[in-house]
């Protein structure tokens, strides 16, 4: 039988060897502000370095899962990345499912604990860009043609759908009379072709548009101004 003092020495040696081999997690390495940023269902996981990290001295490891699943999945493209973001668009393409992401950091052989996002549901949280707008002059009127923002390529190729298949979208069009510095809303509705009629000649106008989502009571930013001179 091993003497008591030898057995105790063995346990201490084993414990220290195990700790040295795996390195303890360091709270100061733990990634901060881990969250999803989503525009038009482009879902990007972002984070900030831990307090102890500066420069490019660390690498990061990303995992994700659907709410309710026990098993986390590795994101291979972001396994050992030096970036502070990871594109999880393909992994979070079921837009009404809630997801989690998490990140851990490694530096000089030490590893942080995992930092996890709040629950993320793309349908609720993605932000819609303003509409793309084209303007044509027709017999003293302006014909405004609006396009909803594009979805990621995967949606367009595999599902052949647009963002209008997921939300009720209301388009708002505003015209600005540059000489009077006056803005007026000229349209609000679901149509994507809007005619602004009876504009006085020899005047300068700018047009802007935005998208409103009634179900979420949310509006996009405004589009860039498109300006024209009426002949």
Coordinates of C-alpha atoms in Angstrom, one line a residue:
X1 CA 0.0 0.0 0.0
X2 CA 1.3 3.5 -0.9
X3 CA 2.2 5.5 2.2
X4 CA -0.2 8.3 3.0
X5 CA 2.3 11.1 2.4
X6 CA 3.3 9.6 -1.0
X7 CA -0.3 9.3 -2.1
X8 CA -1.0 13.0 -1.1
X9 CA 2.1 14.0 -3.1
X10 CA 0.9 12.1 -6.1
X11 CA -2.5 13.8 -6.0
X12 CA -0.9 17.3 -5.7
X13 CA 1.4 16.5 -8.6
X14 CA -1.5 15.1 -10.7
X15 CA -3.6 18.2 -10.1
X16 CA -0.8 20.6 -10.9
X17 CA 0.1 18.8 -14.0
X18 CA -3.5 18.9 -15.2
X19 CA -3.8 22.6 -14.5
X20 CA -0.5 23.3 -16.3
X21 CA -1.6 21.3 -19.3
X22 CA -5.0 22.9 -19.8
X23 CA -4.3 26.4 -18.4
X24 CA -7.1 27.9 -16.3
X25 CA -9.7 30.2 -17.8
X26 CA -8.9 33.9 -17.3
X27 CA -11.8 36.3 -16.7
X28 CA -9.7 39.2 -18.1
X29 CA -9.5 37.4 -21.5
X30 CA -13.3 36.9 -21.7
X31 CA -14.8 38.6 -24.8
X32 CA -17.1 41.5 -24.1
X33 CA -20.4 42.8 -25.6
X34 CA -21.1 39.6 -27.5
X35 CA -24.2 40.2 -29.6
X36 CA -25.8 39.7 -33.0
X37 CA -26.1 42.6 -35.5
X38 CA -28.6 41.9 -38.2
X39 CA -29.6 43.8 -41.4
X40 CA -31.9 42.3 -43.9
X41 CA -31.3 38.9 -42.3
X42 CA -27.5 39.2 -42.7
X43 CA -26.8 38.0 -39.2
X44 CA -23.3 38.9 -37.9
X45 CA -22.0 37.9 -34.4
X46 CA -19.8 40.7 -33.0
X47 CA -17.7 41.1 -29.8
X48 CA -15.0 43.2 -28.2
X49 CA -11.7 41.9 -26.8
X50 CA -11.4 41.1 -23.1
X51 CA -9.9 43.6 -20.7
X52 CA -6.4 42.0 -20.8
X53 CA -6.2 41.8 -24.6
X54 CA -4.6 44.3 -26.9
X55 CA -3.7 44.2 -30.6
X56 CA -3.8 40.9 -32.5
X57 CA -2.4 38.7 -29.7
X58 CA -5.5 36.5 -29.4
X59 CA -7.7 34.2 -31.4
X60 CA -11.4 33.5 -30.9
X61 CA -13.6 30.4 -31.2
X62 CA -17.3 30.7 -32.1
X63 CA -20.2 28.3 -31.5
X64 CA -24.0 28.6 -32.0
X65 CA -27.2 26.7 -31.3
X66 CA -30.9 26.9 -31.6
X67 CA -32.7 27.7 -28.3
X68 CA -33.6 24.4 -26.6
X69 CA -30.8 22.4 -28.1
X70 CA -28.2 21.0 -25.7
X71 CA -25.4 20.6 -28.2
X72 CA -23.4 23.6 -29.4
X73 CA -22.0 23.6 -32.9
X74 CA -18.6 24.9 -34.0
X75 CA -18.5 27.6 -36.7
X76 CA -15.5 26.2 -38.7
X77 CA -14.8 29.5 -40.5
X78 CA -14.5 31.3 -37.2
X79 CA -12.6 28.6 -35.2
X80 CA -9.3 30.3 -34.3
X81 CA -10.2 33.6 -36.0
X82 CA -8.4 36.9 -35.2
X83 CA -11.5 38.9 -36.3
X84 CA -14.0 40.5 -33.9
X85 CA -17.0 39.2 -35.9
X86 CA -18.4 36.1 -37.5
X87 CA -21.0 35.7 -40.2
X88 CA -23.7 33.3 -39.0
X89 CA -26.2 34.1 -41.7
X90 CA -26.4 30.6 -43.1
X91 CA -26.5 29.1 -39.6
X92 CA -29.4 31.3 -38.5
X93 CA -31.5 31.2 -41.7
X94 CA -34.7 29.9 -40.0
X95 CA -35.7 33.5 -39.2
X96 CA -38.4 32.6 -36.6
X97 CA -36.2 30.3 -34.6
X98 CA -34.4 31.8 -31.5
X99 CA -30.6 31.3 -31.5
X100 CA -27.7 31.8 -29.3
X101 CA -24.0 32.4 -30.1
X102 CA -21.0 32.3 -27.9
X103 CA -17.3 33.2 -28.1
X104 CA -14.2 32.3 -26.2
X105 CA -10.7 33.8 -26.5
X106 CA -7.2 32.2 -26.4
X107 CA -4.0 34.0 -25.8
X108 CA -0.5 32.7 -25.0
X109 CA -1.9 29.3 -24.2
X110 CA -4.6 30.5 -21.8
X111 CA -8.3 30.3 -22.6
X112 CA -11.3 32.4 -21.4
X113 CA -14.7 31.2 -20.4
X114 CA -17.4 31.4 -23.0
X115 CA -19.3 34.7 -23.5
X116 CA -22.9 34.1 -24.7
X117 CA -25.3 36.4 -26.6
X118 CA -28.8 37.2 -25.5
X119 CA -31.4 35.2 -27.3
X120 CA -31.6 36.3 -30.9
X121 CA -34.6 35.8 -33.2
X122 CA -33.9 37.2 -36.7
X123 CA -37.5 38.0 -37.6
X124 CA -37.9 40.2 -34.6
X125 CA -34.5 41.8 -34.5
X126 CA -33.2 42.4 -38.1
X127 CA -33.2 46.0 -39.2
X128 CA -34.5 46.7 -42.7
X129 CA -32.6 49.1 -44.9
X130 CA -34.4 51.9 -46.8
X131 CA -35.8 51.2 -50.2
X132 CA -33.7 51.5 -53.3
X133 CA -35.3 54.3 -55.4
X134 CA -35.2 55.2 -59.1
X135 CA -36.8 58.4 -60.5
X136 CA -37.9 59.2 -64.0
X137 CA -39.4 62.4 -65.4
X138 CA -42.6 61.9 -67.4
X139 CA -44.6 64.8 -68.8
X140 CA -44.2 67.1 -65.9
X141 CA -44.5 64.4 -63.3
X142 CA -42.0 62.2 -61.4
X143 CA -42.3 58.5 -61.5
X144 CA -40.8 56.9 -58.4
X145 CA -39.9 53.2 -58.5
X146 CA -39.1 51.6 -55.2
X147 CA -37.3 48.3 -54.5
X148 CA -37.3 46.5 -51.2
X149 CA -33.8 45.7 -49.8
X150 CA -32.1 42.6 -51.0
X151 CA -31.9 39.4 -48.9
X152 CA -28.8 37.3 -48.6
X153 CA -28.0 35.3 -51.7
X154 CA -29.0 32.1 -50.0
X155 CA -32.6 33.2 -49.7
X156 CA -32.8 34.4 -53.3
X157 CA -31.3 31.2 -54.8
X158 CA -32.8 28.5 -52.6
X159 CA -36.1 30.0 -51.7
X160 CA -36.7 32.6 -54.5
X161 CA -38.3 35.0 -52.0
X162 CA -38.0 38.7 -51.1
X163 CA -38.2 40.5 -47.8
X164 CA -41.9 41.3 -48.6
X165 CA -42.7 37.6 -48.1
X166 CA -41.8 38.0 -44.4
X167 CA -43.3 41.4 -43.5
X168 CA -46.1 43.7 -44.5
X169 CA -44.1 46.7 -45.8
X170 CA -45.5 50.2 -46.1
X171 CA -43.6 52.6 -48.3
X172 CA -43.5 56.3 -47.5
X173 CA -42.4 58.9 -50.1
X174 CA -41.6 62.5 -49.4
X175 CA -40.8 65.4 -51.8
X176 CA -38.8 68.4 -50.9
X177 CA -39.3 71.7 -52.7
X178 CA -35.8 73.1 -52.6
X179 CA -36.8 76.7 -53.3
X180 CA -39.3 76.7 -50.4
X181 CA -37.3 74.3 -48.2
X182 CA -40.5 72.5 -47.6
X183 CA -41.1 68.8 -47.2
X184 CA -44.3 67.0 -48.0
X185 CA -45.4 63.3 -47.7
X186 CA -46.9 62.4 -51.1
X187 CA -47.5 58.7 -50.6
X188 CA -47.9 56.0 -48.0
X189 CA -48.9 52.5 -49.0
X190 CA -47.9 49.1 -50.4
X191 CA -47.4 50.1 -54.1
X192 CA -43.8 50.3 -55.3
X193 CA -44.5 52.6 -58.3
X194 CA -45.6 56.1 -57.3
X195 CA -46.4 59.0 -59.6
X196 CA -46.0 62.6 -58.3
X197 CA -48.0 64.8 -60.5
X198 CA -48.6 68.4 -61.4
X199 CA -45.2 69.8 -60.4
X200 CA -44.5 73.4 -61.5
X201 CA -41.8 73.7 -64.2
X202 CA -38.4 75.2 -63.6
X203 CA -38.4 74.0 -60.1
X204 CA -35.9 71.8 -58.1
X205 CA -37.1 68.9 -56.1
X206 CA -35.6 66.1 -54.0
X207 CA -37.3 62.8 -53.2
X208 CA -36.7 60.5 -50.2
X209 CA -38.4 57.3 -49.1
X210 CA -38.5 55.0 -46.1
X211 CA -40.1 51.7 -45.2
X212 CA -42.5 51.2 -42.3
X213 CA -43.3 47.8 -40.7
X214 CA -46.7 48.1 -39.0
X215 CA -46.5 44.8 -37.1
X216 CA -43.3 45.9 -35.4
X217 CA -44.1 49.6 -35.4
X218 CA -40.6 50.2 -36.8
X219 CA -39.3 52.2 -39.7
X220 CA -36.1 52.1 -41.7
X221 CA -33.7 55.0 -42.1
X222 CA -34.5 57.2 -45.1
X223 CA -33.0 56.6 -48.5
X224 CA -30.5 58.9 -50.0
X225 CA -32.1 62.0 -51.6
X226 CA -32.6 61.9 -55.4
X227 CA -32.9 65.4 -56.8
X228 CA -34.2 66.6 -60.1
X229 CA -34.8 69.8 -62.0
X230 CA -38.2 70.1 -63.7
X231 CA -37.8 71.5 -67.2

